[in-house]
mmCIF file of C-alpha atoms and ligand atoms in Angstrom:
data_model
loop_
_atom_site.group_PDB
_atom_site.id
_atom_site.type_symbol
_atom_site.label_atom_id
_atom_site.label_comp_id
_atom_site.label_asym_id
_atom_site.label_seq_id
_atom_site.Cartn_x
_atom_site.Cartn_y
_atom_site.Cartn_z
ATOM 1 C CA UNK A 24 43.680 -34.525 19.588
ATOM 2 C CA UNK A 25 46.448 -35.709 21.963
ATOM 3 C CA UNK A 26 46.791 -39.416 22.501
ATOM 4 C CA UNK A 27 46.108 -39.051 26.260
ATOM 5 C CA UNK A 28 42.809 -37.251 25.481
ATOM 6 C CA UNK A 29 41.848 -40.042 23.051
ATOM 7 C CA UNK A 30 42.714 -42.573 25.748
ATOM 8 C CA UNK A 31 40.530 -40.887 28.380
ATOM 9 C CA UNK A 32 37.658 -40.626 25.876
ATOM 10 C CA UNK A 33 38.060 -44.343 25.260
ATOM 11 C CA UNK A 34 38.093 -45.195 28.968
ATOM 12 C CA UNK A 35 35.030 -43.028 29.453
ATOM 13 C CA UNK A 36 33.249 -44.854 26.637
ATOM 14 C CA UNK A 37 34.225 -48.237 28.095
ATOM 15 C CA UNK A 38 33.063 -47.245 31.611
ATOM 16 C CA UNK A 39 29.812 -45.959 30.158
ATOM 17 C CA UNK A 40 29.304 -49.160 28.193
ATOM 18 C CA UNK A 41 29.953 -51.274 31.297
ATOM 19 C CA UNK A 42 27.505 -49.238 33.366
ATOM 20 C CA UNK A 43 24.732 -49.476 30.780
ATOM 21 C CA UNK A 44 25.473 -53.186 30.460
ATOM 22 C CA UNK A 45 25.089 -53.592 34.235
ATOM 23 C CA UNK A 46 21.911 -51.524 34.162
ATOM 24 C CA UNK A 47 20.458 -53.725 31.419
ATOM 25 C CA UNK A 48 21.362 -56.800 33.415
ATOM 26 C CA UNK A 49 19.672 -55.476 36.558
ATOM 27 C CA UNK A 50 16.544 -54.555 34.599
ATOM 28 C CA UNK A 51 16.410 -58.048 33.105
ATOM 29 C CA UNK A 52 16.805 -59.610 36.571
ATOM 30 C CA UNK A 53 13.899 -57.492 37.847
ATOM 31 C CA UNK A 54 11.767 -58.464 34.850
ATOM 32 C CA UNK A 55 12.591 -62.115 35.451
ATOM 33 C CA UNK A 56 11.664 -61.920 39.147
ATOM 34 C CA UNK A 57 8.332 -60.501 38.102
ATOM 35 C CA UNK A 58 7.958 -63.206 35.469
ATOM 36 C CA UNK A 59 8.578 -66.001 37.998
ATOM 37 C CA UNK A 60 6.190 -64.555 40.592
ATOM 38 C CA UNK A 61 3.435 -64.199 37.986
ATOM 39 C CA UNK A 62 4.129 -67.776 36.990
ATOM 40 C CA UNK A 63 3.752 -69.072 40.560
ATOM 41 C CA UNK A 64 0.367 -67.393 40.729
ATOM 42 C CA UNK A 65 -0.829 -69.026 37.511
ATOM 43 C CA UNK A 66 0.383 -72.446 38.704
ATOM 44 C CA UNK A 67 -1.579 -72.017 41.922
ATOM 45 C CA UNK A 68 -4.701 -70.934 40.004
ATOM 46 C CA UNK A 69 -4.515 -73.970 37.706
ATOM 47 C CA UNK A 70 -4.010 -76.376 40.613
ATOM 48 C CA UNK A 71 -7.117 -75.016 42.332
ATOM 49 C CA UNK A 72 -9.197 -74.579 39.155
ATOM 50 C CA UNK A 73 -12.787 -75.856 38.857
ATOM 51 C CA UNK A 74 -13.840 -73.735 35.891
ATOM 52 C CA UNK A 75 -14.908 -76.732 33.825
ATOM 53 C CA UNK A 76 -15.895 -80.289 34.715
ATOM 54 C CA UNK A 77 -12.520 -81.800 33.908
ATOM 55 C CA UNK A 78 -11.201 -81.129 37.420
ATOM 56 C CA UNK A 79 -13.550 -83.899 38.643
ATOM 57 C CA UNK A 80 -11.868 -86.699 36.706
ATOM 58 C CA UNK A 81 -8.280 -85.453 36.483
ATOM 59 C CA UNK A 82 -5.560 -86.897 38.709
ATOM 60 C CA UNK A 83 -3.159 -83.987 38.191
ATOM 61 C CA UNK A 84 -3.407 -80.775 36.224
ATOM 62 C CA UNK A 85 -0.554 -80.219 33.774
ATOM 63 C CA UNK A 86 0.676 -76.630 33.804
ATOM 64 C CA UNK A 87 3.544 -77.248 31.387
ATOM 65 C CA UNK A 88 7.303 -77.694 31.512
ATOM 66 C CA UNK A 89 10.542 -76.161 30.298
ATOM 67 C CA UNK A 90 12.058 -72.702 30.447
ATOM 68 C CA UNK A 91 9.706 -69.768 30.879
ATOM 69 C CA UNK A 92 12.559 -67.599 29.591
ATOM 70 C CA UNK A 93 12.514 -69.422 26.260
ATOM 71 C CA UNK A 94 11.571 -67.647 23.051
ATOM 72 C CA UNK A 95 9.892 -70.800 21.722
ATOM 73 C CA UNK A 96 6.570 -72.062 23.064
ATOM 74 C CA UNK A 97 5.029 -75.384 22.026
ATOM 75 C CA UNK A 98 1.285 -75.846 22.489
ATOM 76 C CA UNK A 99 -0.352 -79.291 22.437
ATOM 77 C CA UNK A 100 -3.971 -80.314 22.934
ATOM 78 C CA UNK A 101 -4.531 -81.737 26.413
ATOM 79 C CA UNK A 102 -2.864 -84.140 28.858
ATOM 80 C CA UNK A 103 -3.293 -87.851 28.101
ATOM 81 C CA UNK A 104 -3.145 -90.876 30.405
ATOM 82 C CA UNK A 105 0.537 -90.627 31.414
ATOM 83 C CA UNK A 106 0.525 -86.850 31.606
ATOM 84 C CA UNK A 107 -2.451 -86.993 33.982
ATOM 85 C CA UNK A 108 -0.635 -89.487 36.209
ATOM 86 C CA UNK A 109 2.677 -87.605 36.208
ATOM 87 C CA UNK A 110 1.449 -83.994 36.037
ATOM 88 C CA UNK A 111 3.918 -83.384 33.180
ATOM 89 C CA UNK A 112 3.306 -82.698 29.473
ATOM 90 C CA UNK A 113 4.207 -85.097 26.657
ATOM 91 C CA UNK A 114 5.643 -87.967 28.718
ATOM 92 C CA UNK A 115 3.818 -90.800 26.916
ATOM 93 C CA UNK A 116 4.444 -92.292 23.455
ATOM 94 C CA UNK A 117 3.687 -89.048 21.616
ATOM 95 C CA UNK A 118 6.137 -87.330 23.971
ATOM 96 C CA UNK A 119 8.914 -89.784 23.117
ATOM 97 C CA UNK A 120 8.416 -89.041 19.437
ATOM 98 C CA UNK A 121 8.275 -85.318 20.165
ATOM 99 C CA UNK A 122 11.722 -85.617 21.777
ATOM 100 C CA UNK A 123 13.047 -87.108 18.510
ATOM 101 C CA UNK A 124 11.428 -84.298 16.528
ATOM 102 C CA UNK A 125 12.912 -81.656 18.837
ATOM 103 C CA UNK A 126 16.340 -83.130 18.232
ATOM 104 C CA UNK A 127 15.760 -82.795 14.490
ATOM 105 C CA UNK A 128 14.931 -79.120 15.057
ATOM 106 C CA UNK A 129 18.131 -78.686 17.124
ATOM 107 C CA UNK A 130 16.193 -78.280 20.364
ATOM 108 C CA UNK A 131 16.091 -79.881 23.804
ATOM 109 C CA UNK A 132 13.189 -79.788 26.236
ATOM 110 C CA UNK A 133 15.035 -77.256 28.398
ATOM 111 C CA UNK A 134 15.361 -74.878 25.406
ATOM 112 C CA UNK A 135 11.600 -74.516 25.049
ATOM 113 C CA UNK A 136 8.436 -74.264 27.101
ATOM 114 C CA UNK A 137 5.705 -76.779 26.375
ATOM 115 C CA UNK A 138 2.091 -76.696 27.475
ATOM 116 C CA UNK A 139 -1.398 -77.574 26.231
ATOM 117 C CA UNK A 140 -4.652 -75.782 25.415
ATOM 118 C CA UNK A 141 -6.365 -77.758 28.213
ATOM 119 C CA UNK A 142 -4.594 -78.260 31.510
ATOM 120 C CA UNK A 143 -6.660 -81.305 32.607
ATOM 121 C CA UNK A 144 -7.153 -84.638 30.838
ATOM 122 C CA UNK A 145 -10.472 -85.214 29.076
ATOM 123 C CA UNK A 146 -11.838 -88.675 30.059
ATOM 124 C CA UNK A 147 -10.582 -91.412 27.692
ATOM 125 C CA UNK A 148 -8.629 -88.753 25.777
ATOM 126 C CA UNK A 149 -11.747 -87.560 23.977
ATOM 127 C CA UNK A 150 -11.519 -84.310 22.000
ATOM 128 C CA UNK A 151 -11.711 -81.085 24.012
ATOM 129 C CA UNK A 152 -15.173 -79.503 24.103
ATOM 130 C CA UNK A 153 -15.645 -75.882 23.022
ATOM 131 C CA UNK A 154 -16.774 -74.929 26.524
ATOM 132 C CA UNK A 155 -13.647 -76.517 28.047
ATOM 133 C CA UNK A 156 -11.395 -74.591 25.669
ATOM 134 C CA UNK A 157 -13.274 -71.403 26.495
ATOM 135 C CA UNK A 158 -12.885 -72.011 30.242
ATOM 136 C CA UNK A 159 -9.223 -73.023 30.127
ATOM 137 C CA UNK A 160 -7.692 -70.843 27.404
ATOM 138 C CA UNK A 161 -7.232 -67.742 29.610
ATOM 139 C CA UNK A 162 -4.451 -69.737 31.331
ATOM 140 C CA UNK A 163 -2.721 -70.305 27.998
ATOM 141 C CA UNK A 164 -3.224 -66.626 27.106
ATOM 142 C CA UNK A 165 -1.559 -65.616 30.372
ATOM 143 C CA UNK A 166 1.277 -68.091 29.828
ATOM 144 C CA UNK A 167 1.885 -66.578 26.375
ATOM 145 C CA UNK A 168 1.849 -63.082 27.863
ATOM 146 C CA UNK A 169 4.394 -63.976 30.568
ATOM 147 C CA UNK A 170 6.759 -65.995 28.355
ATOM 148 C CA UNK A 171 6.385 -63.557 25.452
ATOM 149 C CA UNK A 172 7.724 -66.057 22.884
ATOM 150 C CA UNK A 173 8.926 -65.082 19.412
ATOM 151 C CA UNK A 174 7.794 -68.438 18.039
ATOM 152 C CA UNK A 175 4.718 -70.498 18.905
ATOM 153 C CA UNK A 176 4.669 -74.042 17.538
ATOM 154 C CA UNK A 177 1.191 -75.559 17.543
ATOM 155 C CA UNK A 178 0.744 -79.329 17.671
ATOM 156 C CA UNK A 179 -2.461 -80.653 16.099
ATOM 157 C CA UNK A 180 -5.830 -79.214 15.100
ATOM 158 C CA UNK A 181 -7.031 -77.866 18.446
ATOM 159 C CA UNK A 182 -3.888 -75.917 19.341
ATOM 160 C CA UNK A 183 -3.537 -74.675 15.771
ATOM 161 C CA UNK A 184 -7.079 -73.373 15.574
ATOM 162 C CA UNK A 185 -6.925 -71.706 18.965
ATOM 163 C CA UNK A 186 -3.593 -69.954 18.397
ATOM 164 C CA UNK A 187 -4.253 -68.833 14.802
ATOM 165 C CA UNK A 188 -7.670 -67.436 15.739
ATOM 166 C CA UNK A 189 -6.196 -65.669 18.768
ATOM 167 C CA UNK A 190 -3.935 -63.712 16.417
ATOM 168 C CA UNK A 191 -6.744 -62.993 13.939
ATOM 169 C CA UNK A 192 -5.526 -65.567 11.420
ATOM 170 C CA UNK A 193 -7.771 -67.984 9.589
ATOM 171 C CA UNK A 194 -7.314 -71.607 10.533
ATOM 172 C CA UNK A 195 -7.663 -74.604 8.241
ATOM 173 C CA UNK A 196 -7.395 -78.338 8.955
ATOM 174 C CA UNK A 197 -3.846 -79.250 9.945
ATOM 175 C CA UNK A 198 -3.658 -81.651 6.966
ATOM 176 C CA UNK A 199 -3.653 -78.513 4.761
ATOM 177 C CA UNK A 200 -1.456 -76.186 6.788
ATOM 178 C CA UNK A 201 1.080 -78.461 8.506
ATOM 179 C CA UNK A 202 4.647 -77.145 8.322
ATOM 180 C CA UNK A 203 3.490 -73.606 7.507
ATOM 181 C CA UNK A 204 4.911 -70.421 8.979
ATOM 182 C CA UNK A 205 2.435 -67.650 9.824
ATOM 183 C CA UNK A 206 3.491 -64.127 10.767
ATOM 184 C CA UNK A 207 1.585 -61.905 13.152
ATOM 185 C CA UNK A 208 3.013 -60.187 16.216
ATOM 186 C CA UNK A 209 4.577 -63.618 16.747
ATOM 187 C CA UNK A 210 5.748 -66.308 14.357
ATOM 188 C CA UNK A 211 3.355 -69.261 14.454
ATOM 189 C CA UNK A 212 4.448 -72.604 13.021
ATOM 190 C CA UNK A 213 1.696 -75.166 12.594
ATOM 191 C CA UNK A 214 2.489 -78.878 12.993
ATOM 192 C CA UNK A 215 0.642 -82.173 13.028
ATOM 193 C CA UNK A 216 0.257 -83.600 16.526
ATOM 194 C CA UNK A 217 3.095 -86.100 17.146
ATOM 195 C CA UNK A 218 0.507 -88.717 18.241
ATOM 196 C CA UNK A 219 -0.672 -88.965 14.613
ATOM 197 C CA UNK A 220 2.689 -90.526 13.736
ATOM 198 C CA UNK A 221 3.100 -92.987 16.581
ATOM 199 C CA UNK A 222 1.864 -95.957 14.515
ATOM 200 C CA UNK A 223 2.293 -94.438 11.062
ATOM 201 C CA UNK A 224 5.739 -94.355 9.389
ATOM 202 C CA UNK A 225 4.500 -92.125 6.535
ATOM 203 C CA UNK A 226 3.341 -89.499 8.996
ATOM 204 C CA UNK A 227 6.656 -89.804 10.831
ATOM 205 C CA UNK A 228 8.369 -88.711 7.647
ATOM 206 C CA UNK A 229 5.949 -85.795 7.150
ATOM 207 C CA UNK A 230 6.529 -84.556 10.708
ATOM 208 C CA UNK A 231 10.287 -85.019 10.348
ATOM 209 C CA UNK A 232 10.279 -82.823 7.209
ATOM 210 C CA UNK A 233 8.157 -80.191 8.952
ATOM 211 C CA UNK A 234 10.504 -80.064 11.955
ATOM 212 C CA UNK A 235 13.425 -79.504 9.585
ATOM 213 C CA UNK A 236 11.644 -76.294 8.540
ATOM 214 C CA UNK A 237 11.453 -75.352 12.222
ATOM 215 C CA UNK A 238 15.197 -75.866 12.584
ATOM 216 C CA UNK A 239 15.888 -72.859 10.368
ATOM 217 C CA UNK A 240 13.804 -70.644 12.681
ATOM 218 C CA UNK A 241 15.106 -71.778 16.034
ATOM 219 C CA UNK A 242 18.793 -70.916 15.539
ATOM 220 C CA UNK A 243 19.527 -68.079 17.967
ATOM 221 C CA UNK A 244 15.900 -67.911 19.131
ATOM 222 C CA UNK A 245 16.214 -70.018 22.255
ATOM 223 C CA UNK A 246 16.390 -67.396 25.047
ATOM 224 C CA UNK A 247 16.046 -63.689 25.863
HETATM 225 N N1 LIG B 12 -0.901 -84.937 23.870
HETATM 226 C C1 LIG B 12 -0.993 -83.612 24.072
HETATM 227 O O1 LIG B 12 -1.577 -82.880 23.304
HETATM 228 N N2 LIG B 12 -0.419 -83.129 25.149
HETATM 229 C C2 LIG B 12 0.243 -83.857 26.041
HETATM 230 O O2 LIG B 12 0.760 -83.305 27.010
HETATM 231 C C3 LIG B 12 0.340 -85.239 25.781
HETATM 232 C C4 LIG B 12 -0.244 -85.762 24.685
HETATM 233 FE FE1 LIG B 13 -9.710 -75.519 34.996
HETATM 234 FE FE2 LIG B 13 -8.676 -75.902 32.609
HETATM 235 FE FE3 LIG B 13 -8.757 -77.897 34.321
HETATM 236 FE FE4 LIG B 13 -11.011 -77.026 33.218
HETATM 237 S S1 LIG B 13 -9.273 -77.996 32.139
HETATM 238 S S2 LIG B 13 -10.684 -77.503 35.396
HETATM 239 S S3 LIG B 13 -10.582 -74.840 33.065
HETATM 240 S S4 LIG B 13 -7.559 -76.030 34.552
#
């Protein structure tokens, strides 16, 4: 083969590569537009929602926060006092500790998306009721569908039970399965709720060790 023929084959290959690269990029932009418009709809639905009684006592619903293009989704239980006032997840004491844990796992808030099983605060932070979880969980299901995360990190018993059962996996108390990695169509990593450690140095150490396990999984898994 002459060198000029080899050269033109090469240029053809490069042009082809660039075109398919551009095509991929355009497809991803389209997908993202769709993702953001679906997200706006779900935000609107949650803001108007009256599917369980919690809308009566809530100040603000908490949809969630972070990047909906992330490959890592964190799921907590329900908004607490400060979350209800601010309309943002994990902004109270447990949230401050969660920020420390994220740093241990090599993550920042903007690298992940974080939401809760319930979008409205139960009065006096009582446990979620089964009927509230049943009414509210379709929003979480839809959020999971839109974000399409590789990794779901559950925080505490309620999130852990809901997510494991959703993927046909058997749940156990978080005291038995904290720091474990489950595989289904997604990777599910089950953690204690950070609030359990706020006044308990021993639990802080347990959560710190568990988030070190998470660190190994999050390298390269931050975005599409
Ligand atoms: N606890 C949760 O489970 N979620 C929050 O957003 C805050 C505290
Ligand atoms: Fe609706 Fe969920 Fe709020 Fe209940 S907790 S009112 S289901 S958004």
